[in-house]
Coordinates of C-alpha atoms and ligand atoms in Angstrom, one line a residue:
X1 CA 2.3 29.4 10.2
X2 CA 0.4 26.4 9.8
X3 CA 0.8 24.1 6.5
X4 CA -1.3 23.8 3.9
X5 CA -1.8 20.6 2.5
X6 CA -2.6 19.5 -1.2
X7 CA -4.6 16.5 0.3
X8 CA -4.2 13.8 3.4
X9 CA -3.5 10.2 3.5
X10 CA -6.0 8.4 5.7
X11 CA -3.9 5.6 7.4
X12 CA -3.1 3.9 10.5
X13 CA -0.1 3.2 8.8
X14 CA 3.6 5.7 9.3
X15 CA 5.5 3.5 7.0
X16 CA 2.9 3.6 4.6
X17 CA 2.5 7.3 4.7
X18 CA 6.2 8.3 5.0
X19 CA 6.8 6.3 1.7
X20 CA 3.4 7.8 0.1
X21 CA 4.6 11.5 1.2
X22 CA 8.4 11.0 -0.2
X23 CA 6.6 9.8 -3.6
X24 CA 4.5 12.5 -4.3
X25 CA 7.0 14.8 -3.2
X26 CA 8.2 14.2 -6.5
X27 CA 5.4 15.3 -8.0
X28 CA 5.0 18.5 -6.3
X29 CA 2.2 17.7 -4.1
X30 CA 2.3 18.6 -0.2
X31 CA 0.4 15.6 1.2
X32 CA -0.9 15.6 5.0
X33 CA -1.1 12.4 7.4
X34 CA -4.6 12.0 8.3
X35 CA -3.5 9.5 11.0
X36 CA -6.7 7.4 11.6
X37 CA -7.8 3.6 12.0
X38 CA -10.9 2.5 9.4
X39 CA -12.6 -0.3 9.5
X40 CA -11.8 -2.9 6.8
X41 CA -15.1 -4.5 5.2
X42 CA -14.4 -7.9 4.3
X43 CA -14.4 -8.7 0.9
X44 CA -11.7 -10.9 -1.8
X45 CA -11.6 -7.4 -3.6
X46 CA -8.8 -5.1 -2.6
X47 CA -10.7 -2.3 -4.3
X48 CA -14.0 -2.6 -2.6
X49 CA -11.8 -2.7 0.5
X50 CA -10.0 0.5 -0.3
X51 CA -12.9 2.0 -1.7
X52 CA -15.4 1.8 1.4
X53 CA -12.0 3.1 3.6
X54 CA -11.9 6.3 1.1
X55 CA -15.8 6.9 1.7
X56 CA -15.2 6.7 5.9
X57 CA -11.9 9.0 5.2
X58 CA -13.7 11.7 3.5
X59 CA -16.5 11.4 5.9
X60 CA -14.5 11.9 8.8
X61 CA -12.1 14.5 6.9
X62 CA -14.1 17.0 4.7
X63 CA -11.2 17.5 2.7
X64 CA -9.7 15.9 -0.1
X65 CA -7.9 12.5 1.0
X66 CA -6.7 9.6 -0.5
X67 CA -6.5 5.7 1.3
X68 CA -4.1 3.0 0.6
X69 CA -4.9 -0.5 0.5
X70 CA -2.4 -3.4 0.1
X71 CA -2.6 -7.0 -0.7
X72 CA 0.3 -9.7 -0.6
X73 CA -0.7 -12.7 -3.0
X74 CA 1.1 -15.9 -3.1
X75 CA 0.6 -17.8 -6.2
X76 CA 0.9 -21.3 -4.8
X77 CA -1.8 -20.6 -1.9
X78 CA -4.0 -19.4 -4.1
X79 CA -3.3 -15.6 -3.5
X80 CA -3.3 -16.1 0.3
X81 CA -3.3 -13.4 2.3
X82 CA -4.2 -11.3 -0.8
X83 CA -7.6 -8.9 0.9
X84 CA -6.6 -10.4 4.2
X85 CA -2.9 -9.4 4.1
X86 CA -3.3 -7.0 7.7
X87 CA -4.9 -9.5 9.8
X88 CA -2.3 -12.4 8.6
X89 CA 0.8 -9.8 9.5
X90 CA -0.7 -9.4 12.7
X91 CA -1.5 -13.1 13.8
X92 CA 1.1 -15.5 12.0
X93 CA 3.7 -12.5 10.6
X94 CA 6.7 -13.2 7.9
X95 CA 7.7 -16.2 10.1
X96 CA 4.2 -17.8 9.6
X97 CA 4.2 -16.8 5.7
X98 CA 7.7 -18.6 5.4
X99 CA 6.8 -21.7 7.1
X100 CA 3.7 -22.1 4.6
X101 CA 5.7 -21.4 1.5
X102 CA 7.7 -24.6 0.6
X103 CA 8.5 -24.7 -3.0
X104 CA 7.2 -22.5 -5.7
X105 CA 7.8 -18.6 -4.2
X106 CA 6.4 -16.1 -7.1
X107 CA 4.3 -13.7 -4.9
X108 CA 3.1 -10.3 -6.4
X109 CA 2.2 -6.7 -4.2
X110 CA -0.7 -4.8 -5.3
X111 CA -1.6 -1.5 -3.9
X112 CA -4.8 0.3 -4.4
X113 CA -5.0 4.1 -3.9
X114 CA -8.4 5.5 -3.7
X115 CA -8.7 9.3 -4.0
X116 CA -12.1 10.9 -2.6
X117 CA -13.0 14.8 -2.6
X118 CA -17.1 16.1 -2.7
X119 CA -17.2 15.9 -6.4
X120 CA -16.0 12.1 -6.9
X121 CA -13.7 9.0 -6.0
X122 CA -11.1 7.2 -8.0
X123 CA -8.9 4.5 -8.2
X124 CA -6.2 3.4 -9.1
X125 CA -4.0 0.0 -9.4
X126 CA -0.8 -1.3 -9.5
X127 CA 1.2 -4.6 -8.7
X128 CA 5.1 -5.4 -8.4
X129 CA 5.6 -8.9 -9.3
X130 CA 8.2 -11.4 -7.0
X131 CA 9.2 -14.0 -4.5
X132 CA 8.7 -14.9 -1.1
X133 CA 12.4 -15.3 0.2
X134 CA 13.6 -18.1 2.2
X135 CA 14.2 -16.3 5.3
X136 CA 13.2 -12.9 6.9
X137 CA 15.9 -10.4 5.9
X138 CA 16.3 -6.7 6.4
X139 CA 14.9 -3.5 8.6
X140 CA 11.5 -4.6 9.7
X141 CA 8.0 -3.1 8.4
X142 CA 5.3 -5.0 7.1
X143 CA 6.0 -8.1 4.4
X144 CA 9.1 -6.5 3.0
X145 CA 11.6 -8.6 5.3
X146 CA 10.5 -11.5 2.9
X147 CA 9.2 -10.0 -0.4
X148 CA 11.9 -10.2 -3.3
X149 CA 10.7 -7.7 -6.0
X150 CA 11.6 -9.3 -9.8
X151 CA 15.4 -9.2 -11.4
X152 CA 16.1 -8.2 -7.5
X153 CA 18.1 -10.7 -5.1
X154 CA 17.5 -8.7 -2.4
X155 CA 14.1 -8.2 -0.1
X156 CA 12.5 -4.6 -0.5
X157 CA 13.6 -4.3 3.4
X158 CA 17.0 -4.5 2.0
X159 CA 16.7 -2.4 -0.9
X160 CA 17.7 1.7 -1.1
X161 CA 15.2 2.3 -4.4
X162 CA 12.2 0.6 -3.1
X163 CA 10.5 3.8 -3.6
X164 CA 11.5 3.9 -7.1
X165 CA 10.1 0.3 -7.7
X166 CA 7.5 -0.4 -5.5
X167 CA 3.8 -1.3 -6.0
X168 CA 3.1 2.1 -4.0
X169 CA 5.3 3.8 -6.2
X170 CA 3.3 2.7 -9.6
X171 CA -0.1 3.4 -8.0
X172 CA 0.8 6.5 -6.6
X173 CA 2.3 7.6 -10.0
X174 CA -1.1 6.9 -11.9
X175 CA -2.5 9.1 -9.4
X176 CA -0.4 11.8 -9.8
X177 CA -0.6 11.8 -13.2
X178 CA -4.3 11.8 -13.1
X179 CA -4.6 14.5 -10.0
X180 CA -2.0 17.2 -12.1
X181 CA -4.6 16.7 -15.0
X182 CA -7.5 17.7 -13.2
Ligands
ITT201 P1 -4.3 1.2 6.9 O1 -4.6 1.8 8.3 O2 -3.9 2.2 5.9 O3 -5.4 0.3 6.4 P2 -2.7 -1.3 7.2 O4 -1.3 -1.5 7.8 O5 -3.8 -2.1 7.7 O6 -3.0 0.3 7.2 P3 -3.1 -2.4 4.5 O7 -4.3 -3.1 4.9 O8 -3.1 -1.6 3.2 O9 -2.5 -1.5 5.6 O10 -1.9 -3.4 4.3 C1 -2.0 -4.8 4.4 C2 -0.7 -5.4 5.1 O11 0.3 -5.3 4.2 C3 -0.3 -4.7 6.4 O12 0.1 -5.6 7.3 C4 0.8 -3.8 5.9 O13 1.8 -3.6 7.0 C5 1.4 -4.6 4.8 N1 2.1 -3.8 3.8 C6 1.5 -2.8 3.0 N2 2.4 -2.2 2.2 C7 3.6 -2.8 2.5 C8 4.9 -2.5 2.0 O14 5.1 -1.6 1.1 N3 5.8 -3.3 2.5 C9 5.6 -4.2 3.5 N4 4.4 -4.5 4.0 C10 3.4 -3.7 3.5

């Protein structure tokens, strides 16, 4: 029999979905993988971002979806990647991020989570604050070889509860919260 979903998760992204679908497990909501490349606009605002790849989802979709979008900002580069945190991974990766931190590390994640149906959009924001480590450690996906989450010593690549702490975590519980209300 085929599944019936609660709602999709627009992404090119596995890791990103396998985290998002373990999350809102949680919550009791049976989320789908809508397994899809969008085109990012450019812009220095994550939400814009994430809100114009919600729009294209539902467009494609016709059902009920949600989008992630993720930003690493390094305090002493002025937020660098921050909007541009995919196309940085892809062309100088954690070993290009490390070589351009020197001395002060603190770092923050922010993930926005954009919902879209026919009635309305939404979103929603959170950050886990941190440090750039001094060298790439752990199972490798995305920034999390070198991001050290607050009162941590260890990289989220290294962590078990990452999904307990993360900055997907927190956005994805203000969503919940919001999508059980309504
Ligand atoms: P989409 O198709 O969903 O846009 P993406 O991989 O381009 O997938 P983002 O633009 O949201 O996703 O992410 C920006 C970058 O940050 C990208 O290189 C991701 O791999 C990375 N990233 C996002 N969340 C992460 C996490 O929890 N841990 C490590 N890296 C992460």
């Amino acid at each position: 029999m085929p599944q019936s979903f609660d709602l999709f998760f627009a992404s090119s992204n596995q890791h990103k979905f396998s985290e998002a679908k373990k999350i809102l497990d949680e919550f009791g909501i049976n989320l789908g993988f809508f397994k899809c490349n969008l085109e990012e606009i450019q812009s220095d605002s994550l939400k814009e971002i994430a809100k114009h790849k919600a729009t294209q989802a539902f467009d494609k979709l016709r059902k009920p979806v949600i989008v992630e979008d993720d930003g690493l900002f390094i305090e002493s580069l002025n937020g660098f990647p921050g909007p541009y945190s995919s196309y940085v991974f892809k062309t100088i990766g954690n070993k290009g991020i490390i070589n351009l931190v020197k001395q002060k590390r603190k770092a923050k994640f922010v993930s926005i989570i954009s919902y879209h149906d026919k009635y309305s959009q939404i979103s929603f924001e959170s950050k886990v604050n941190g440090m750039i480590s001094k060298k790439i450690s752990g199972k490798d996906w995305g920034y999390d070889p070198i991001f050290i989450p607050s009162k941590f010593k260890k990289t989220f690549a290294q962590l078990e509860n990452k999904n307990e702490i993360s900055h997907r975590f927190k956005a994805l519980k203000k969503f919940a919260n919001w999508y059980l209300d309504n």
